[in-house]
JSON list of C-alpha atoms in Angstrom, two decimals:
[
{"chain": "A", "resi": 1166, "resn": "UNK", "atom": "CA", "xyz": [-102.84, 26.44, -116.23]},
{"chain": "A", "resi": 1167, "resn": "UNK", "atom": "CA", "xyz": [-106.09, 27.93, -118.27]},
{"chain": "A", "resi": 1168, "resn": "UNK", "atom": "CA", "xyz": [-104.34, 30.64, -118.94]},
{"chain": "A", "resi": 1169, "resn": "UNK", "atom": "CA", "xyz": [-101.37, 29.21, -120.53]},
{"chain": "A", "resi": 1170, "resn": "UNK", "atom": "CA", "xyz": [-103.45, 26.84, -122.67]},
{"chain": "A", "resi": 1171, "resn": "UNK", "atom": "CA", "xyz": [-105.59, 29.78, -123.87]},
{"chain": "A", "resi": 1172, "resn": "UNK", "atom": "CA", "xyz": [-101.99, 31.44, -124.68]},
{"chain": "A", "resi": 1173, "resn": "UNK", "atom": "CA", "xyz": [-100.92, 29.01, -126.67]},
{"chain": "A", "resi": 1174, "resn": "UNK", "atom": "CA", "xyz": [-103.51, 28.52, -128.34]},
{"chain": "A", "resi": 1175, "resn": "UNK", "atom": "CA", "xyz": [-103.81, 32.15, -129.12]},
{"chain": "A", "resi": 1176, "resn": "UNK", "atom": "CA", "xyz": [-100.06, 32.02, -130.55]},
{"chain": "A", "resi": 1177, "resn": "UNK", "atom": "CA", "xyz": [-100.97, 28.87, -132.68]},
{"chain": "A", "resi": 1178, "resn": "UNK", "atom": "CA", "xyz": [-103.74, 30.50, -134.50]},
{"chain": "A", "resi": 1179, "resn": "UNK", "atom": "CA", "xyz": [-101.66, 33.79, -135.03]},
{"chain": "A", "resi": 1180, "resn": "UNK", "atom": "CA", "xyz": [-99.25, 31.31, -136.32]},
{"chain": "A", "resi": 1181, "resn": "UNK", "atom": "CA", "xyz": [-100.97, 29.37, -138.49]},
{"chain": "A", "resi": 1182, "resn": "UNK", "atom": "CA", "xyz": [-102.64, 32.60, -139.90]},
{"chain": "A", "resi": 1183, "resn": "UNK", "atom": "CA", "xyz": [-99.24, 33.90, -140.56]},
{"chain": "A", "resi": 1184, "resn": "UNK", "atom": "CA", "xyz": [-98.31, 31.01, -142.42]},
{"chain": "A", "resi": 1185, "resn": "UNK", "atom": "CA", "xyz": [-101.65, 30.84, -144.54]},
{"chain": "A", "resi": 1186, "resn": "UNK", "atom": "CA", "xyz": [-100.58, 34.35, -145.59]},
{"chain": "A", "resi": 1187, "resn": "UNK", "atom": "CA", "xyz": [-97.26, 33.45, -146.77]},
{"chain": "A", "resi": 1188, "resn": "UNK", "atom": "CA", "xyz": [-98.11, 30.61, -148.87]},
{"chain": "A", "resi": 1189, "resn": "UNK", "atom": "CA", "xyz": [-100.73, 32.77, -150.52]},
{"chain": "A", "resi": 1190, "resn": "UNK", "atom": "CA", "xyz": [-98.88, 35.70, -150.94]},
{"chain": "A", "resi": 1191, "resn": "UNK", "atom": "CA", "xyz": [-99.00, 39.20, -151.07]},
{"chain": "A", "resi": 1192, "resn": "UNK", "atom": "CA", "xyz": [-103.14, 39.39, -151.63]},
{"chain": "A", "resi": 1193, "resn": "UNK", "atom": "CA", "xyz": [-104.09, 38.12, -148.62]},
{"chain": "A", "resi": 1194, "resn": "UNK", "atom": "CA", "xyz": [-102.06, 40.68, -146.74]},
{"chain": "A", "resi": 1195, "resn": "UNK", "atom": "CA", "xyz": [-104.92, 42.31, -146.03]},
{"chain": "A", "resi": 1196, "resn": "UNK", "atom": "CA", "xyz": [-107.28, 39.44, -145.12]},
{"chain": "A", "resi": 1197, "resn": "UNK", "atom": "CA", "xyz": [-104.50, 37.89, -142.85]},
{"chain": "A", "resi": 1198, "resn": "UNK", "atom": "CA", "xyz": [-104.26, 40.98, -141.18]},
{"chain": "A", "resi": 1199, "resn": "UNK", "atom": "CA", "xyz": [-107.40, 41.55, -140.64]},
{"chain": "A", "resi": 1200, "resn": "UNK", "atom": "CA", "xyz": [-107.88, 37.84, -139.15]},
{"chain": "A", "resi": 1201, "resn": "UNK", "atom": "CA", "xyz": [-104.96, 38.87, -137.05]},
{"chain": "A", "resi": 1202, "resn": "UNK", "atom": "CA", "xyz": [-106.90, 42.12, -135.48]},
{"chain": "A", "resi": 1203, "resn": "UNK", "atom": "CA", "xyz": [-109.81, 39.88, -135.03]},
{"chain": "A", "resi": 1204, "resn": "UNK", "atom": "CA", "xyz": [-108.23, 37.31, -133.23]},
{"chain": "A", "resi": 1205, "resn": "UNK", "atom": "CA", "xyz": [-105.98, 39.66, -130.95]},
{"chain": "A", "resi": 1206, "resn": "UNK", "atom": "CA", "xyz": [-109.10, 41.76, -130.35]},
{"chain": "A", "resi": 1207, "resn": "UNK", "atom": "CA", "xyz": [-111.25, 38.39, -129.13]},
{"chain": "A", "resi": 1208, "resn": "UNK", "atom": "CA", "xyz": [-108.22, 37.13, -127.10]},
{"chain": "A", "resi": 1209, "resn": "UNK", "atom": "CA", "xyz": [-108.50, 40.16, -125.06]},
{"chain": "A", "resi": 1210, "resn": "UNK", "atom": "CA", "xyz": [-112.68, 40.14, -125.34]},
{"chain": "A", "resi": 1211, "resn": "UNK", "atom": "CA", "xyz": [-112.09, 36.64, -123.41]},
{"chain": "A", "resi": 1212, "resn": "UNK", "atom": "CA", "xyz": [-109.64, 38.10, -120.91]},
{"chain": "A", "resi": 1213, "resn": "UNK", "atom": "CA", "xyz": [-111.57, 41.05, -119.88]},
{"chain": "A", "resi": 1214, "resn": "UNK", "atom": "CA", "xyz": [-114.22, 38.26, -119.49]},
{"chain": "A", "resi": 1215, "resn": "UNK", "atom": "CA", "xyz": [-116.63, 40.87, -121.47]},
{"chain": "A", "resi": 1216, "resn": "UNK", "atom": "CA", "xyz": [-120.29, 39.62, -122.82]},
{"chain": "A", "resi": 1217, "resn": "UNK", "atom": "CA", "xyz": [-121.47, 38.86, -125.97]},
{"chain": "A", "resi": 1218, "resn": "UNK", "atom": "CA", "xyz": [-122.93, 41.92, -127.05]},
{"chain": "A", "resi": 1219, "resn": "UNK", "atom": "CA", "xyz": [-119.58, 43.47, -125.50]},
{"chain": "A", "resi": 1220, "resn": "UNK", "atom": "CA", "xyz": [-117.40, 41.86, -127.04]},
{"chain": "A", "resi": 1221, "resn": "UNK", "atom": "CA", "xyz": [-118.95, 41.96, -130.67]},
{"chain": "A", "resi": 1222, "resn": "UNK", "atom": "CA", "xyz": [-118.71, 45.68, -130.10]},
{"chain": "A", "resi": 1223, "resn": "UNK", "atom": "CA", "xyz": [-115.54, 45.57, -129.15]},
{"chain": "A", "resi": 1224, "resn": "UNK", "atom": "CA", "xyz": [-114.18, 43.33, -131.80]},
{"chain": "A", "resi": 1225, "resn": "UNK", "atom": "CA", "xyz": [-115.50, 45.57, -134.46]},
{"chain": "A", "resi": 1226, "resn": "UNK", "atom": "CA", "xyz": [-114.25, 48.60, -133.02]},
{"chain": "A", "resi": 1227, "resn": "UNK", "atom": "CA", "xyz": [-110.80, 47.15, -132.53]},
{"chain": "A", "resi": 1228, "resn": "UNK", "atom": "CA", "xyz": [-110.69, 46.06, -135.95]},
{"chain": "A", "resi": 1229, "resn": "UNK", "atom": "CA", "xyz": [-111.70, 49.18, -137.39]},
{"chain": "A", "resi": 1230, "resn": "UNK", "atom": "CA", "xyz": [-109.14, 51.02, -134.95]},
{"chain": "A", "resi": 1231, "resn": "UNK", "atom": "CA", "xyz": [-105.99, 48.45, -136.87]},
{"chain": "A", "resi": 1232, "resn": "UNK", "atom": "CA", "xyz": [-107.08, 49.08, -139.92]},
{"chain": "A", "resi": 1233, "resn": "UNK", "atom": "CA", "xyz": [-107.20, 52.77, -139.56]},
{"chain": "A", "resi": 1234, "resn": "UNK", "atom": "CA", "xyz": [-103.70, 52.55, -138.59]},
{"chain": "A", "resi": 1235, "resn": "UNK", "atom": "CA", "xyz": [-102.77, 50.51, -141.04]},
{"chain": "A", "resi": 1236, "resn": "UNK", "atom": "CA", "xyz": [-104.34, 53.13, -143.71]},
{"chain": "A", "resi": 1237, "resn": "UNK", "atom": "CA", "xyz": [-101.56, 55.50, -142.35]},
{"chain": "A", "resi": 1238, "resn": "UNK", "atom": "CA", "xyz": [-99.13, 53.16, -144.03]},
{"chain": "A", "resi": 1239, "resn": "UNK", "atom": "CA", "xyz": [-95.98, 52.02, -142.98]},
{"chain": "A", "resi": 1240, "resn": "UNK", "atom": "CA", "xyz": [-93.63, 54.19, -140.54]},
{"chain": "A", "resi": 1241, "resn": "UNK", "atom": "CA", "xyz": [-91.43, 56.61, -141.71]},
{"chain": "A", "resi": 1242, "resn": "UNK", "atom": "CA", "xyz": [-87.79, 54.70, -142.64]},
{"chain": "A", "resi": 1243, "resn": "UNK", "atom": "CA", "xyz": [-85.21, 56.76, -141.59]},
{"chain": "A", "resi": 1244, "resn": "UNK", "atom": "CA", "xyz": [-81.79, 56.98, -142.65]},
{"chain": "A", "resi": 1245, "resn": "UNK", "atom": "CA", "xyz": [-78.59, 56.24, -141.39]},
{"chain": "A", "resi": 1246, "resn": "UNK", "atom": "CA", "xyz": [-77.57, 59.63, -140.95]},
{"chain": "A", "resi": 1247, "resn": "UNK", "atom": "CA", "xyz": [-78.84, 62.89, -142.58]},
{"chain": "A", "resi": 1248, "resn": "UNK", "atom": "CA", "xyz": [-76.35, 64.66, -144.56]},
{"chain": "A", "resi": 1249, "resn": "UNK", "atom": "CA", "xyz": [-77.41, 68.68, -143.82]},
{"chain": "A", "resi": 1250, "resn": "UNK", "atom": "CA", "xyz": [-79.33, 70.23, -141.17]},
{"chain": "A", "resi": 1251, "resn": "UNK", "atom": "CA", "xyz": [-82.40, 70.07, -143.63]},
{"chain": "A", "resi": 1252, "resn": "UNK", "atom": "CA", "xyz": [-82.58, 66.47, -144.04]},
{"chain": "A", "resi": 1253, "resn": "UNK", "atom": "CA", "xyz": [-82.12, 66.08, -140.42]},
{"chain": "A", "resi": 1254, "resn": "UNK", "atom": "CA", "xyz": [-85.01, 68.39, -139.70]},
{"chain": "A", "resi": 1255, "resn": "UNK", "atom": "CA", "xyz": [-87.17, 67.18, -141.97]},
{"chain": "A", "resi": 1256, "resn": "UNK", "atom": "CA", "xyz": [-86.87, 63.65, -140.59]},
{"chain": "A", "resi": 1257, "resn": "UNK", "atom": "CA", "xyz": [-87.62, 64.59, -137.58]},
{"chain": "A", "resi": 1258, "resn": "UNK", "atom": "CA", "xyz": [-90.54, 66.66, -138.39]},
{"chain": "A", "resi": 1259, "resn": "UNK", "atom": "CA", "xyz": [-91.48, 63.28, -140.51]},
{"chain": "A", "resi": 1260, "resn": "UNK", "atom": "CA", "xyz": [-91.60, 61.23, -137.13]},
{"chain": "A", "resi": 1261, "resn": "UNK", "atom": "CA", "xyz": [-93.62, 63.64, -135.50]},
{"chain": "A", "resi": 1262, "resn": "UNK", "atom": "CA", "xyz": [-95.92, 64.06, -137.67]},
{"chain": "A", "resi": 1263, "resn": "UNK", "atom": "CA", "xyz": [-96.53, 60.14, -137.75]},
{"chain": "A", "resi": 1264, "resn": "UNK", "atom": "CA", "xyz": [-96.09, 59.93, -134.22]},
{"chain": "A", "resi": 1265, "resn": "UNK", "atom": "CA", "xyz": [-99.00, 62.57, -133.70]},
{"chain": "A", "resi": 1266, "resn": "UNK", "atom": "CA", "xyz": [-101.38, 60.84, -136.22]},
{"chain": "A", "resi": 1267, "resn": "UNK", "atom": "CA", "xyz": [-101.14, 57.33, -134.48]},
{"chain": "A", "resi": 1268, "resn": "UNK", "atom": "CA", "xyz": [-102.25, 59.69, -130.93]},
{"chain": "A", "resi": 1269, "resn": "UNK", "atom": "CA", "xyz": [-104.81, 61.18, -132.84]},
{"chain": "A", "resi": 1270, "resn": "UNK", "atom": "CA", "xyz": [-105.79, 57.78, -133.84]},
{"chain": "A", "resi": 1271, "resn": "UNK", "atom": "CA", "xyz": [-105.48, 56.11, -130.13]},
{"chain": "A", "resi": 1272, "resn": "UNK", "atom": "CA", "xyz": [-107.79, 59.20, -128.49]},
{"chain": "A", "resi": 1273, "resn": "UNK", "atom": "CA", "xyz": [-110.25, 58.89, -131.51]},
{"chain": "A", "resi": 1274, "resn": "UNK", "atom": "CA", "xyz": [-110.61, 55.02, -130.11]},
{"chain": "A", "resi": 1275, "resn": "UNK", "atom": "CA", "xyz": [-110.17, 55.82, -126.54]},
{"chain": "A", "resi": 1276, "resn": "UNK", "atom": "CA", "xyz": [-113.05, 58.22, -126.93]},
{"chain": "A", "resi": 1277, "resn": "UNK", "atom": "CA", "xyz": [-115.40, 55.15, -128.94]},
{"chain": "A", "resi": 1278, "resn": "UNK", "atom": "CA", "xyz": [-113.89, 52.17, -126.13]},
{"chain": "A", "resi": 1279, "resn": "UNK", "atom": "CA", "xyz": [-114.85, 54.84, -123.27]},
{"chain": "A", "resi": 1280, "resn": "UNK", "atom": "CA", "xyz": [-119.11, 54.49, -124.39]},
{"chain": "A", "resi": 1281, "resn": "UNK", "atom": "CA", "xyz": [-119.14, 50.90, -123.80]},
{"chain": "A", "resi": 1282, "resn": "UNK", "atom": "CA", "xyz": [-115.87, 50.14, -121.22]},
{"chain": "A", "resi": 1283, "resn": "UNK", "atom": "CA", "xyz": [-114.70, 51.27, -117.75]},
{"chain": "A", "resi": 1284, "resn": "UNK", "atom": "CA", "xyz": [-111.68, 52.65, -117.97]},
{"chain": "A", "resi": 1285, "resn": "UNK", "atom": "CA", "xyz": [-110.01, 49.87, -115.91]},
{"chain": "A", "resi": 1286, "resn": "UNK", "atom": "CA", "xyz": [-110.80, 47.71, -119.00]},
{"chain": "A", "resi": 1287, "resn": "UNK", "atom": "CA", "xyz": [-109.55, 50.30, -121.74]},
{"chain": "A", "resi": 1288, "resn": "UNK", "atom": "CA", "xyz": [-106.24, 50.34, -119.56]},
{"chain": "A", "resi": 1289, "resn": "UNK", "atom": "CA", "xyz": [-106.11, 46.54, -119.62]},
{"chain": "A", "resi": 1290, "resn": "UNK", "atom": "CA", "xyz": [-106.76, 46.27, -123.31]},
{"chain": "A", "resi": 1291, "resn": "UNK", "atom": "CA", "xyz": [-103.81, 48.45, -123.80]},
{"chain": "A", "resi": 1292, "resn": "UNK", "atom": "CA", "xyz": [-101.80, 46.52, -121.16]},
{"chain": "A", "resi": 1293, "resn": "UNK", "atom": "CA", "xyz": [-102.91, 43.45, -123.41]},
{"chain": "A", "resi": 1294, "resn": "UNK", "atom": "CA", "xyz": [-102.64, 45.15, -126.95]},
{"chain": "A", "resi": 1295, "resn": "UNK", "atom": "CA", "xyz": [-98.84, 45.69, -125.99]},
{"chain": "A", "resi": 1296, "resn": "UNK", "atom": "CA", "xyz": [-98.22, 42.56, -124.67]},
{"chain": "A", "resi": 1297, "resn": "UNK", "atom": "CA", "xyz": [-99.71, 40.70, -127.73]},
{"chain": "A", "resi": 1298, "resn": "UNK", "atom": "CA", "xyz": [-97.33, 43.25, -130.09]},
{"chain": "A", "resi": 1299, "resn": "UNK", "atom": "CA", "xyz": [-94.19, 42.38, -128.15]},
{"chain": "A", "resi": 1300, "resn": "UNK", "atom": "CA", "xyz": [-95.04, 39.00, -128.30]},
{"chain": "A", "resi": 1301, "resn": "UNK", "atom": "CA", "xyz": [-95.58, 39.00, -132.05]},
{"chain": "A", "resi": 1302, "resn": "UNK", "atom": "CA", "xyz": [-92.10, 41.52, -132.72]},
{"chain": "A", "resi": 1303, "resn": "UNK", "atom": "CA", "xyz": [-90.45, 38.84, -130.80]},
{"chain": "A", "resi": 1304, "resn": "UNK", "atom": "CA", "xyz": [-91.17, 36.26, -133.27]},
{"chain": "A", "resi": 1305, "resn": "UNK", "atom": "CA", "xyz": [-90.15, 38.26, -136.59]},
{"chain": "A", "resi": 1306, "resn": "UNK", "atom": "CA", "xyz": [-87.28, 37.18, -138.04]},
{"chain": "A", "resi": 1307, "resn": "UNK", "atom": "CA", "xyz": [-84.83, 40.15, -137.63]},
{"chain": "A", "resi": 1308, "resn": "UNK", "atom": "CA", "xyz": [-83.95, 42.36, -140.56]},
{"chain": "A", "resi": 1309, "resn": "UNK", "atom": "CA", "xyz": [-80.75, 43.58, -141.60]},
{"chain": "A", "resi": 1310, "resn": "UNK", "atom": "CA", "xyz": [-80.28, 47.18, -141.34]}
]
């Protein structure tokens, strides 16, 4: 029953962040997202039942890992279908190259999560990280293609 509540809860503030950075618009991207990261990155603080000084570590690390990602910009947008073997290629090479940046990026914060967690708690944060992200996709409005 605790944990419900606490989920709840969790998906009211993510939702009432998300709605403070619609009604302010695009300049708060940033600022909502990074309240987002914060938030996601205590929620799983609490879970893993970490301490303070933990948890503050971990929060900032976290946050700095999302917003390194984020600096990457958004994903590569593919097209339909590529029109010459070139195109085709080139896409592909396009996803890979993202693809490897975000692993580059993951080990980089494996590597800083590994000097102050066990590595039964970095494998739960990522158990929890992708739980929280499906959650979250599951509640965007779908986009026309």
């Amino acid at each position: 029953m605790d944990r419900i509540i606490r989920i709840i809860l969790l998906t009211a503030a993510i939702t009432l962040g998300c709605f403070g950075a619609v009604a302010q618009g695009h300049q708060s991207t940033s600022a909502s997202r990074d309240e987002l990261a914060e938030s996601q990155a205590n929620y799983i603080a609490k879970e893993l039942a970490m301490d303070d000084a933990t948890a503050k570590r971990f929060v900032d690390t976290y946050c700095e890992f999302k917003k390194e990602l984020w600096n990457m910009g958004p994903a590569y947008k593919r097209k339909k279908e590529s029109s010459s073997e070139t195109e085709a290629r080139d896409a592909i090479m396009a996803q890979f190259d993202h693809s490897q940046k975000i692993l580059d990026i993951r080990k980089k914060y494996y590597a800083e999560y590994s000097k102050f967690l066990t590595q039964l708690q970095i494998e739960k944060v990522y158990r929890l990280e992708k739980r929280i992200m499906k959650r979250l996709s599951n509640h965007r409005p779908h986009r026309k293609k």
